[in-house]
Short mmCIF file of N, CA and C in Angstrom, two decimals:
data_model
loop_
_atom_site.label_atom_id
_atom_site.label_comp_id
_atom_site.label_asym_id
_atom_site.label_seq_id
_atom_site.Cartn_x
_atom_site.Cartn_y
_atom_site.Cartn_z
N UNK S 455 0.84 -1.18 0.00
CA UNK S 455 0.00 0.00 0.00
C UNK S 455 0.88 1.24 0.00
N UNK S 456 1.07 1.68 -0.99
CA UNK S 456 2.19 3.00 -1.14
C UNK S 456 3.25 2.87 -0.41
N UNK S 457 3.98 1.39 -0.87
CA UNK S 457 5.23 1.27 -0.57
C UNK S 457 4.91 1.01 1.26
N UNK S 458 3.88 0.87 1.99
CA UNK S 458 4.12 0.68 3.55
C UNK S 458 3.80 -0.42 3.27
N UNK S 459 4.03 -1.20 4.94
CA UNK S 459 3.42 -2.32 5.00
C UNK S 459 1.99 -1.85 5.64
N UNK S 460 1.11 -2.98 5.74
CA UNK S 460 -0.57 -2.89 6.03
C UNK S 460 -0.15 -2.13 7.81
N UNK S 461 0.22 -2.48 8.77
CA UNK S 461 0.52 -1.88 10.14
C UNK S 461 0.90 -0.45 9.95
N UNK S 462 1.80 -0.41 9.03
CA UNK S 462 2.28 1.19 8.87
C UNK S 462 0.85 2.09 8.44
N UNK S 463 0.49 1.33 7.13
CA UNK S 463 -0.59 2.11 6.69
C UNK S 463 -1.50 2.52 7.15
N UNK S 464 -2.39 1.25 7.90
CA UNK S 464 -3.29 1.42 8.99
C UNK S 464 -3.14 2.68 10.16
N UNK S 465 -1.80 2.90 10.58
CA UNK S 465 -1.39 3.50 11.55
C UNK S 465 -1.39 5.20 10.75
N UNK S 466 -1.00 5.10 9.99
CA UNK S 466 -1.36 6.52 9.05
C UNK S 466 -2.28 6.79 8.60
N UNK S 467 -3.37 5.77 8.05
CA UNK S 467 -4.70 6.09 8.18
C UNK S 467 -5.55 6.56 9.09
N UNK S 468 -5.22 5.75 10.47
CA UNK S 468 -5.88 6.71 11.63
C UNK S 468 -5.40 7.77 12.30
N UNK S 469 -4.20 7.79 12.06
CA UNK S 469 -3.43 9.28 12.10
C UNK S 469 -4.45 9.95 11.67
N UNK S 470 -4.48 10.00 10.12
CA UNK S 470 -4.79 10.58 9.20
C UNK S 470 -6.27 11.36 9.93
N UNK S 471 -7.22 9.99 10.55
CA UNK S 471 -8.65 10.25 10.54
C UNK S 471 -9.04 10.99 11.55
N UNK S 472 -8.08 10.25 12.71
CA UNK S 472 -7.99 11.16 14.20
C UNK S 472 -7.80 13.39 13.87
N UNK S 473 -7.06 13.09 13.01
CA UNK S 473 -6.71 14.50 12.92
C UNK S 473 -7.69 15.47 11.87
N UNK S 474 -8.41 14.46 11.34
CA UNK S 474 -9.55 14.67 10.73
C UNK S 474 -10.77 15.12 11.58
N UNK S 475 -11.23 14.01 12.51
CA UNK S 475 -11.50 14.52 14.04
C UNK S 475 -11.83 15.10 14.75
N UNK S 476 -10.51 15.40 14.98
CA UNK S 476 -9.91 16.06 16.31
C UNK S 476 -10.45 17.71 15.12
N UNK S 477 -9.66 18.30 14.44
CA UNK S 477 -9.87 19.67 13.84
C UNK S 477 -11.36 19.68 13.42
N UNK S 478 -12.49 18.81 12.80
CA UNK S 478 -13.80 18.59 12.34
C UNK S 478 -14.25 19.55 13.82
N UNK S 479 -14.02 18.65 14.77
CA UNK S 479 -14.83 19.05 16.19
C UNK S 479 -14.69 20.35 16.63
N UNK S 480 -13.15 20.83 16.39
CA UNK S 480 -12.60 22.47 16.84
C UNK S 480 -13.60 23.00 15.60
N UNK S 481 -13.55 22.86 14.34
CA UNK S 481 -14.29 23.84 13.18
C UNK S 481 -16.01 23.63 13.73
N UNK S 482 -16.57 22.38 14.17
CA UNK S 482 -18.11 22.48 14.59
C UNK S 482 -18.10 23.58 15.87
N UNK S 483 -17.42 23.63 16.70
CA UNK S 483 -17.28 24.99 17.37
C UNK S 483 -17.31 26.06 16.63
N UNK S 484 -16.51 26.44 16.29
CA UNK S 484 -16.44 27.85 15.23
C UNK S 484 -17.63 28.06 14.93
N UNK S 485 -18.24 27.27 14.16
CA UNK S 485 -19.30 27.52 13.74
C UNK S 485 -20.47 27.41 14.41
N UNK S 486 -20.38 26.97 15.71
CA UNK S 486 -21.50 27.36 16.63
C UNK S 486 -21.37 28.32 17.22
N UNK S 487 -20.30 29.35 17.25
CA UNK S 487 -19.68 30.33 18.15
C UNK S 487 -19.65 31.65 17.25
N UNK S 488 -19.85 30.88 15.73
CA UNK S 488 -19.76 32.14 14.23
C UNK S 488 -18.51 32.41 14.10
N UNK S 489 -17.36 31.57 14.62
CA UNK S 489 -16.36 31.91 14.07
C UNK S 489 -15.77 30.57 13.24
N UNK S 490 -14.97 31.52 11.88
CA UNK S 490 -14.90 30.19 10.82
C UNK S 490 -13.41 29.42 10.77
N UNK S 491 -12.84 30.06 12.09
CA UNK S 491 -11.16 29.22 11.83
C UNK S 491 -11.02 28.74 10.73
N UNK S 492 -10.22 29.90 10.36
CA UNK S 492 -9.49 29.23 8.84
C UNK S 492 -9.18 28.12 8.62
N UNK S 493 -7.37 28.21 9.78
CA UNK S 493 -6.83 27.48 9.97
C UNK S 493 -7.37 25.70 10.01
N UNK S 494 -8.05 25.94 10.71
CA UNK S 494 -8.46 24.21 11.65
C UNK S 494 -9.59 23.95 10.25
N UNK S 495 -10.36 24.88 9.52
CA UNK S 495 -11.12 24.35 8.38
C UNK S 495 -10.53 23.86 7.51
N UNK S 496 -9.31 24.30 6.99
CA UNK S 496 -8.69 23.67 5.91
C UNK S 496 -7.83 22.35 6.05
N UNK S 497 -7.26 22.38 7.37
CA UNK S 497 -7.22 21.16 8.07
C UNK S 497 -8.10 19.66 8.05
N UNK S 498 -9.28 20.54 8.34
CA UNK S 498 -10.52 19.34 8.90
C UNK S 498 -10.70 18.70 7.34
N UNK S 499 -10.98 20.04 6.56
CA UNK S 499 -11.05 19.56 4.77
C UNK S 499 -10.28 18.81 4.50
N UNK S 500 -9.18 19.10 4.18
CA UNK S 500 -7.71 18.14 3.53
C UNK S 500 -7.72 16.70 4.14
N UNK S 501 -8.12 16.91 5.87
CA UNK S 501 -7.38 15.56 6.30
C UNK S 501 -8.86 14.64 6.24
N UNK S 502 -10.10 15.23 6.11
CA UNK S 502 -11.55 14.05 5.91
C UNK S 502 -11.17 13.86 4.55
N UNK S 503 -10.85 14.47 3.52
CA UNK S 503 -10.45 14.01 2.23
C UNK S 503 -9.49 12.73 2.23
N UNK S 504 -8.44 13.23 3.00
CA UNK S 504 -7.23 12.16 3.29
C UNK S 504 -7.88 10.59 3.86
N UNK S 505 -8.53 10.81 4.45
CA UNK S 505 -9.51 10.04 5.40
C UNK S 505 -10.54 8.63 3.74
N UNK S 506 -10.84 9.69 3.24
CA UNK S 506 -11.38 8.66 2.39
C UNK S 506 -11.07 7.93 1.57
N UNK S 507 -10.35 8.54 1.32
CA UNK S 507 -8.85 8.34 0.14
C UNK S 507 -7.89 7.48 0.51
N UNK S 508 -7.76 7.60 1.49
CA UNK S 508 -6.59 6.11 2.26
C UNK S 508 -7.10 5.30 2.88
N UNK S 509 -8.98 5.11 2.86
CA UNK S 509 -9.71 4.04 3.13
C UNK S 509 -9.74 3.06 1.99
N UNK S 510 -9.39 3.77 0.64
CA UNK S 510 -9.97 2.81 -0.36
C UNK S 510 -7.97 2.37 -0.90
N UNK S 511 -7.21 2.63 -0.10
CA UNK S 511 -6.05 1.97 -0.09
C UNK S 511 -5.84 0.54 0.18
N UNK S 512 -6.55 -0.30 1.43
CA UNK S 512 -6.93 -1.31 2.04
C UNK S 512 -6.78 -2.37 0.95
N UNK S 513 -6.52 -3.30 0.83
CA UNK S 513 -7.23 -4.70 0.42
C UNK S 513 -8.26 -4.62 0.37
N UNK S 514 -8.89 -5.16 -0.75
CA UNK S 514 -10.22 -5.57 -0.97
C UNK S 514 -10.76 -6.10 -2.24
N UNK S 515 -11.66 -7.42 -2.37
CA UNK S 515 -11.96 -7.74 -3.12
C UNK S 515 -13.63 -7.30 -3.58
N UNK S 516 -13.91 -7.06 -3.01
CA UNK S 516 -15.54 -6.39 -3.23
C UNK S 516 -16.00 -4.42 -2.46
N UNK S 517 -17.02 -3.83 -3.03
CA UNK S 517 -17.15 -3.49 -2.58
C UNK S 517 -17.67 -3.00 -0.72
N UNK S 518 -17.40 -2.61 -0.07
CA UNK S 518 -17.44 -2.32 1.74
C UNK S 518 -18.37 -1.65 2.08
N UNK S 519 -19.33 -1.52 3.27
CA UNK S 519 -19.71 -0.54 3.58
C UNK S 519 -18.85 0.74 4.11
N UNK S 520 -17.84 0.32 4.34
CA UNK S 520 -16.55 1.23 4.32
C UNK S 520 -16.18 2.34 3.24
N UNK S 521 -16.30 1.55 2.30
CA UNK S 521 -16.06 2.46 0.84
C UNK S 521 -17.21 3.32 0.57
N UNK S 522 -18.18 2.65 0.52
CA UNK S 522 -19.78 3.44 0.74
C UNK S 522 -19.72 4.90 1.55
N UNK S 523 -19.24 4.52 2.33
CA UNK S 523 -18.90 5.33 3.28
C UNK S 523 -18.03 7.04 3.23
N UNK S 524 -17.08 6.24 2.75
CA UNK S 524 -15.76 7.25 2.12
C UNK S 524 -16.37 7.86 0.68
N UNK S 525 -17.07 7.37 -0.08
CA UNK S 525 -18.17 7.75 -1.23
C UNK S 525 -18.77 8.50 -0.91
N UNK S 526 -19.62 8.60 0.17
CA UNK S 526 -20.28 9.96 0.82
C UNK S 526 -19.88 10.67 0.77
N UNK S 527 -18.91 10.12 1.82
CA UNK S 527 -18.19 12.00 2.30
C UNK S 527 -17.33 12.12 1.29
N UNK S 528 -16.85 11.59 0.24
CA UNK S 528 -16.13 12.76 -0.57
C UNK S 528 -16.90 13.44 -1.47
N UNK S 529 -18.42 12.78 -1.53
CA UNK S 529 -19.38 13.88 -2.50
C UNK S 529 -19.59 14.56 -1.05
N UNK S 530 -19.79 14.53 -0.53
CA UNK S 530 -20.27 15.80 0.86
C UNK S 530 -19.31 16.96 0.73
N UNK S 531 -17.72 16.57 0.53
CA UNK S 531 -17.06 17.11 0.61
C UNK S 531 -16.55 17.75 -1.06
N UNK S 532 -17.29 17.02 -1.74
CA UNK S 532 -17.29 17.77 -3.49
C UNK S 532 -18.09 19.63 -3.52
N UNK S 533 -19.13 19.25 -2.45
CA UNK S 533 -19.60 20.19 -2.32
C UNK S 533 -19.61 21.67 -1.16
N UNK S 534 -19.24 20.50 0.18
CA UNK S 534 -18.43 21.75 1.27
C UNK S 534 -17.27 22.58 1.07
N UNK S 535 -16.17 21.94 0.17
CA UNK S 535 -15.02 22.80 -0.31
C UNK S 535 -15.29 23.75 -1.39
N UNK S 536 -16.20 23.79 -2.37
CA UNK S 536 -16.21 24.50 -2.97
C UNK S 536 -16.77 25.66 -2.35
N UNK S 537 -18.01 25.33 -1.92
CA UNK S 537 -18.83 26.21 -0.63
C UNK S 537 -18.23 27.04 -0.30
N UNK S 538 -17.16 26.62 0.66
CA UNK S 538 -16.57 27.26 1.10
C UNK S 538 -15.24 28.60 0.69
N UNK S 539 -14.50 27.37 -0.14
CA UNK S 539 -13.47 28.46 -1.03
C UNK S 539 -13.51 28.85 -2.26
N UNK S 540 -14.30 28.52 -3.09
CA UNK S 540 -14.71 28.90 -4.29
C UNK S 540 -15.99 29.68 -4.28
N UNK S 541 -17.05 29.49 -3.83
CA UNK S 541 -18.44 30.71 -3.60
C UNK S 541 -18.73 31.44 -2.41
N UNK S 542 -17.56 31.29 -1.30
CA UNK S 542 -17.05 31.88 -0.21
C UNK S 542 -18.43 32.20 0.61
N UNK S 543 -18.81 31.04 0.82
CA UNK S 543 -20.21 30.91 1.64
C UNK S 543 -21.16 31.96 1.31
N UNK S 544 -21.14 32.50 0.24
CA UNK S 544 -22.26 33.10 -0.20
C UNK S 544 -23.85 32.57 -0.98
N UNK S 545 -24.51 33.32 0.27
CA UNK S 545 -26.06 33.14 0.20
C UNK S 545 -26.06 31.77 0.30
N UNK S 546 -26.22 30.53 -0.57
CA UNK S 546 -27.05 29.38 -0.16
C UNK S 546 -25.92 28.36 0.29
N UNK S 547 -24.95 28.92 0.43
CA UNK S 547 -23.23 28.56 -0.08
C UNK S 547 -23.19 27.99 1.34
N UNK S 548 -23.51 29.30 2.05
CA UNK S 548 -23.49 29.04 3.41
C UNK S 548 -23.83 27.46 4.25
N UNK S 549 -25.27 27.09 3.64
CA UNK S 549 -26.12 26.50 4.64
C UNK S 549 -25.53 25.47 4.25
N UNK S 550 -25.31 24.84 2.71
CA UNK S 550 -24.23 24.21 1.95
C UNK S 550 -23.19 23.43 2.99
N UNK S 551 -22.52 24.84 2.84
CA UNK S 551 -20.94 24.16 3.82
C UNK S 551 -21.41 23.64 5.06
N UNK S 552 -22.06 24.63 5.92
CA UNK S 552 -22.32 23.62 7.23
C UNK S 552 -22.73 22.66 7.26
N UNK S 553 -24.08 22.12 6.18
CA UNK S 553 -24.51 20.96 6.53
C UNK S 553 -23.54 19.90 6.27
N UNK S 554 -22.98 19.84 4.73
CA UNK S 554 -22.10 19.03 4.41
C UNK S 554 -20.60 18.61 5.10
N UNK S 555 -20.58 20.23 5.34
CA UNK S 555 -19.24 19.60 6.57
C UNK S 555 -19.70 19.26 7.82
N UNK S 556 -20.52 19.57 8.71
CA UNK S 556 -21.08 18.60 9.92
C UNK S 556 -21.38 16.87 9.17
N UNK S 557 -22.02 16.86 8.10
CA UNK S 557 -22.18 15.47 7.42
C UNK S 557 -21.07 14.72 7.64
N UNK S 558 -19.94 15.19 6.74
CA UNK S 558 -18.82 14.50 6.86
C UNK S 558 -17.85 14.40 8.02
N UNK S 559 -18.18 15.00 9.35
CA UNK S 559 -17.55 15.27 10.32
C UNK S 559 -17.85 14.19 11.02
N UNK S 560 -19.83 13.76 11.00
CA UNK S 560 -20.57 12.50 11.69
C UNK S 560 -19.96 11.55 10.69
N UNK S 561 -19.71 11.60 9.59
CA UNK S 561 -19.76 9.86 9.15
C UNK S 561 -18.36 9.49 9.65
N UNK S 562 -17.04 10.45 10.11
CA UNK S 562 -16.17 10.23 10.43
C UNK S 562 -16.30 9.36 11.63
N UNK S 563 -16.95 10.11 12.39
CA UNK S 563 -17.68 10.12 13.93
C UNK S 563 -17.89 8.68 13.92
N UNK S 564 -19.24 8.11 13.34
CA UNK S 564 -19.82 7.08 12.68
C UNK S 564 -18.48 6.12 12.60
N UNK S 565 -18.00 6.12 11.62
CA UNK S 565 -16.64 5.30 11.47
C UNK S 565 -16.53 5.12 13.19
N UNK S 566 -15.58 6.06 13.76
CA UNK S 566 -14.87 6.25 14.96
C UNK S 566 -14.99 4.77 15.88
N UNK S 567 -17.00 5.03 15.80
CA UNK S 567 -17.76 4.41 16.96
C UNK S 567 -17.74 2.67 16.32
N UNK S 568 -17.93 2.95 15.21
CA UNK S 568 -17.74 1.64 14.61
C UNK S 568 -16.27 0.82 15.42
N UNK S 569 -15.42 1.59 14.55
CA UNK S 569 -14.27 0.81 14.81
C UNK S 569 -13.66 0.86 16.38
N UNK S 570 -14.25 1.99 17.39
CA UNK S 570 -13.91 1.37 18.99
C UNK S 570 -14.84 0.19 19.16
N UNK S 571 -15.88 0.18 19.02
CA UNK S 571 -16.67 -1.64 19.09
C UNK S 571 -16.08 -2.98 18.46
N UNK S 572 -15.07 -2.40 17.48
CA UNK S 572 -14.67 -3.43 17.01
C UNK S 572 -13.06 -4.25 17.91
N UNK S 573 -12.82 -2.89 18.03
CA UNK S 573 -11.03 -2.95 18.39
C UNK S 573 -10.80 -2.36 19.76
N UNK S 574 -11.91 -2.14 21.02
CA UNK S 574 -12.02 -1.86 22.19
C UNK S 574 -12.59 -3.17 22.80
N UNK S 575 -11.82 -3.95 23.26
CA UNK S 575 -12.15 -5.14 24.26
C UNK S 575 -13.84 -4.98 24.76
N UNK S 576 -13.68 -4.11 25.87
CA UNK S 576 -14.70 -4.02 26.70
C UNK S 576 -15.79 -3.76 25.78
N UNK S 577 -15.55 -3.12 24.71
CA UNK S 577 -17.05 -2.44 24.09
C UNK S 577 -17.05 -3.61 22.63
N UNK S 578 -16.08 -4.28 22.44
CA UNK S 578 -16.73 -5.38 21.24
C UNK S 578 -17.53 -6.66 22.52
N UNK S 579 -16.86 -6.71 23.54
CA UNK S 579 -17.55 -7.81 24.83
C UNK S 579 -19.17 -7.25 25.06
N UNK S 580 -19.66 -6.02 24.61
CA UNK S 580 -21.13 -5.69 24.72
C UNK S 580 -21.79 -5.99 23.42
N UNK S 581 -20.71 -5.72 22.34
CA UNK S 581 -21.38 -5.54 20.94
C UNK S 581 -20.82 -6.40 20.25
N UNK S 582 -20.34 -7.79 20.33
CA UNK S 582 -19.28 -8.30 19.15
C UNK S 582 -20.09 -8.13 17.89
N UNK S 583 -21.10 -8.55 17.81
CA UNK S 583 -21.67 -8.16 15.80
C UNK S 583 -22.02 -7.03 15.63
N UNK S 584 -22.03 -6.26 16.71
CA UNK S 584 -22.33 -4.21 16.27
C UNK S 584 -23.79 -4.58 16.00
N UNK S 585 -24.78 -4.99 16.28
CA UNK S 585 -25.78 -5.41 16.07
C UNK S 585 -26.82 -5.38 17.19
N UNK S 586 -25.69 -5.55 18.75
CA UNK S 586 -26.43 -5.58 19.42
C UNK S 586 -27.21 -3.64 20.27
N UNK S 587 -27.62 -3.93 21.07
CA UNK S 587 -28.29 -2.39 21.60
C UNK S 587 -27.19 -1.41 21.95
N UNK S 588 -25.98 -1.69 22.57
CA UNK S 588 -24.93 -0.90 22.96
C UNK S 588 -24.69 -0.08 22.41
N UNK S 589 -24.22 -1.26 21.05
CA UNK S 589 -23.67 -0.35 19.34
C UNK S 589 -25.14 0.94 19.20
N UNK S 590 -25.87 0.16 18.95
CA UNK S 590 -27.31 1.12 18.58
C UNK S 590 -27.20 2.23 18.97
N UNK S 591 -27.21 2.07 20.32
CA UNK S 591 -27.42 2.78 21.41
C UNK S 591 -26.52 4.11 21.25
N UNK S 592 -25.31 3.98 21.01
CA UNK S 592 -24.31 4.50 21.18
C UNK S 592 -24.11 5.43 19.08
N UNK S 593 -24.58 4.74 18.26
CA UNK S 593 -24.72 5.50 17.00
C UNK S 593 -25.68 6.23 16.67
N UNK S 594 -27.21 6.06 17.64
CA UNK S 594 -28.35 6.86 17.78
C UNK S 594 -27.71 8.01 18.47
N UNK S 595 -27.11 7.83 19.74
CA UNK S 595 -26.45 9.03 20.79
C UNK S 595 -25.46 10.49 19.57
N UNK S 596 -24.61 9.27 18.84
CA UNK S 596 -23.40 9.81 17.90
C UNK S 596 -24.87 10.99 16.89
N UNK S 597 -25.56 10.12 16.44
CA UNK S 597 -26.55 10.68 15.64
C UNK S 597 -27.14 12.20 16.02
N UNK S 598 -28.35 11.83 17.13
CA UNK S 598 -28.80 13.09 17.64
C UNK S 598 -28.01 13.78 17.92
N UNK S 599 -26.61 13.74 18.52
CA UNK S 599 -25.93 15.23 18.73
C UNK S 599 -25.48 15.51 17.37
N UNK S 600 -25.36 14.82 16.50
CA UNK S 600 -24.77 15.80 15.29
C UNK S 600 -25.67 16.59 14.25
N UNK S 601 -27.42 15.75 14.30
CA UNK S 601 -28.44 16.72 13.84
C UNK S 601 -28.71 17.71 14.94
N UNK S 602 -28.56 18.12 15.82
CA UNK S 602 -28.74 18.99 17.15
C UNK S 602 -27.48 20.21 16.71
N UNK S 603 -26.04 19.79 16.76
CA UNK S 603 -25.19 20.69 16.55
C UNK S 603 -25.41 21.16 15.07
N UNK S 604 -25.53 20.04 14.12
CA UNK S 604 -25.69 21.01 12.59
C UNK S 604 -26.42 21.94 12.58
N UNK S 605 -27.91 21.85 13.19
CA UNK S 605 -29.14 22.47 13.31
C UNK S 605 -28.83 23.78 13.94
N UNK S 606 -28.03 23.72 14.81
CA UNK S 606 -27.24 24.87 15.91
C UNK S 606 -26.69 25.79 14.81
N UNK S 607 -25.78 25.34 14.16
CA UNK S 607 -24.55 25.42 13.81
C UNK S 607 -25.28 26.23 12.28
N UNK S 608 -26.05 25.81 11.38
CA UNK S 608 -26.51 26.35 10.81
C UNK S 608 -27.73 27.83 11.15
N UNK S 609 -28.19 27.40 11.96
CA UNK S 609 -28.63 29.09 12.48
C UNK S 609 -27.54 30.09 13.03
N UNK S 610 -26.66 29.91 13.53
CA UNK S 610 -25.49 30.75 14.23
C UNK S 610 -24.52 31.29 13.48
N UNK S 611 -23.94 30.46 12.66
CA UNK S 611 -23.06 30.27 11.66
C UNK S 611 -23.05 31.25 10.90
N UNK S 612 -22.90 32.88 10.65
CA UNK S 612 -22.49 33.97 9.50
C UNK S 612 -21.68 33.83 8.75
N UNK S 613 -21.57 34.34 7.84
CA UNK S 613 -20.31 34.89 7.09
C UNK S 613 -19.71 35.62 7.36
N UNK S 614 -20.07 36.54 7.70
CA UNK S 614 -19.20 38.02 7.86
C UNK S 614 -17.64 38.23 8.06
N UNK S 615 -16.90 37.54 8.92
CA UNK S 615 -15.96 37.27 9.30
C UNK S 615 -14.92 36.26 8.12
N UNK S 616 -15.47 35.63 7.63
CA UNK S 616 -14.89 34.84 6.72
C UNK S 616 -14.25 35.42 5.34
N UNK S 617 -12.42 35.13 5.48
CA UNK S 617 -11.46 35.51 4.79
C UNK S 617 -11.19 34.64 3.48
N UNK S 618 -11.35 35.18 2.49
CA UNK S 618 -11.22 33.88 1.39
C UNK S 618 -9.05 33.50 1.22
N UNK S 619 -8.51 33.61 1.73
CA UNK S 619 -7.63 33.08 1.98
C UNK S 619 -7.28 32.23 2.42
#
């Protein structure tokens, strides 16, 4: 896989996703607060891009719900980047970027919760097929807060402040 072995890759992939993340969550602030951190947006962009893009690196002989997945969000994200730096959140541009980037911020999220049930002892010992109520439980929870914050996040959320640089 680009010259790594599968451990290396893996390990740069969640690099990759964590930091995807980690900046997604600082930019859903911003934008509940109306401020658009440049910085941490172009971040959150590049590295959920990175994120999908080094999912479909993996082995595989069929299509994944994984890939499905990474398919989303890079049309989510076909349309939040432009949103953002090409029609510079103007007029419908706006509601655009937030939704799509909160979108792609949860399916990250989504992933996240997936893969601690899978690769967290204690929480695959509640959920081994992700099937059972825990998992549910716990992607309904992931769910409502991210239609709650988009919903936020899109009423609060201005332009005004926002530098096209």
């Amino acid at each position: 896989m680009f010259g790594m072995s599968l451990a290396t890759f893996t390990f740069l992939h969640v690099l990759i996703s964590l930091i995807g993340i980690a900046s997604g969550l600082a930019v859903m602030y911003g934008l509940l607060n109306g401020r658009p951190l440049d910085r941490l947006t172009a971040i959150f962009l590049v590295f959920t891009v990175l994120t999908s893009v080094t999912g479909f690196g993996f082995p595989f002989t069929q299509l994944l719900p994984s890939h499905k997945v990474g398919i989303i969000s890079l049309v989510l994200l076909a349309f939040a980047i432009p949103a953002r730096y090409v029609f510079h959140l103007a007029g419908p541009w706006r509601l655009t970027y937030v939704v799509t980037a909160a979108m792609s911020l949860y399916l990250n999220c989504f992933v996240l919760v997936v893969q601690l049930f899978m690769k967290v002892p204690a929480l695959n010992a509640l959920a081994p097929t992700q099937k059972e109520p825990p998992f549910l439980i716990a992607q309904l929870i992931v769910l409502a807060l991210f239609i709650g914050l988009t919903i936020l996040a899109a009423k609060r959320f201005r332009v005004g402040s926002v530098r096209t640089a």
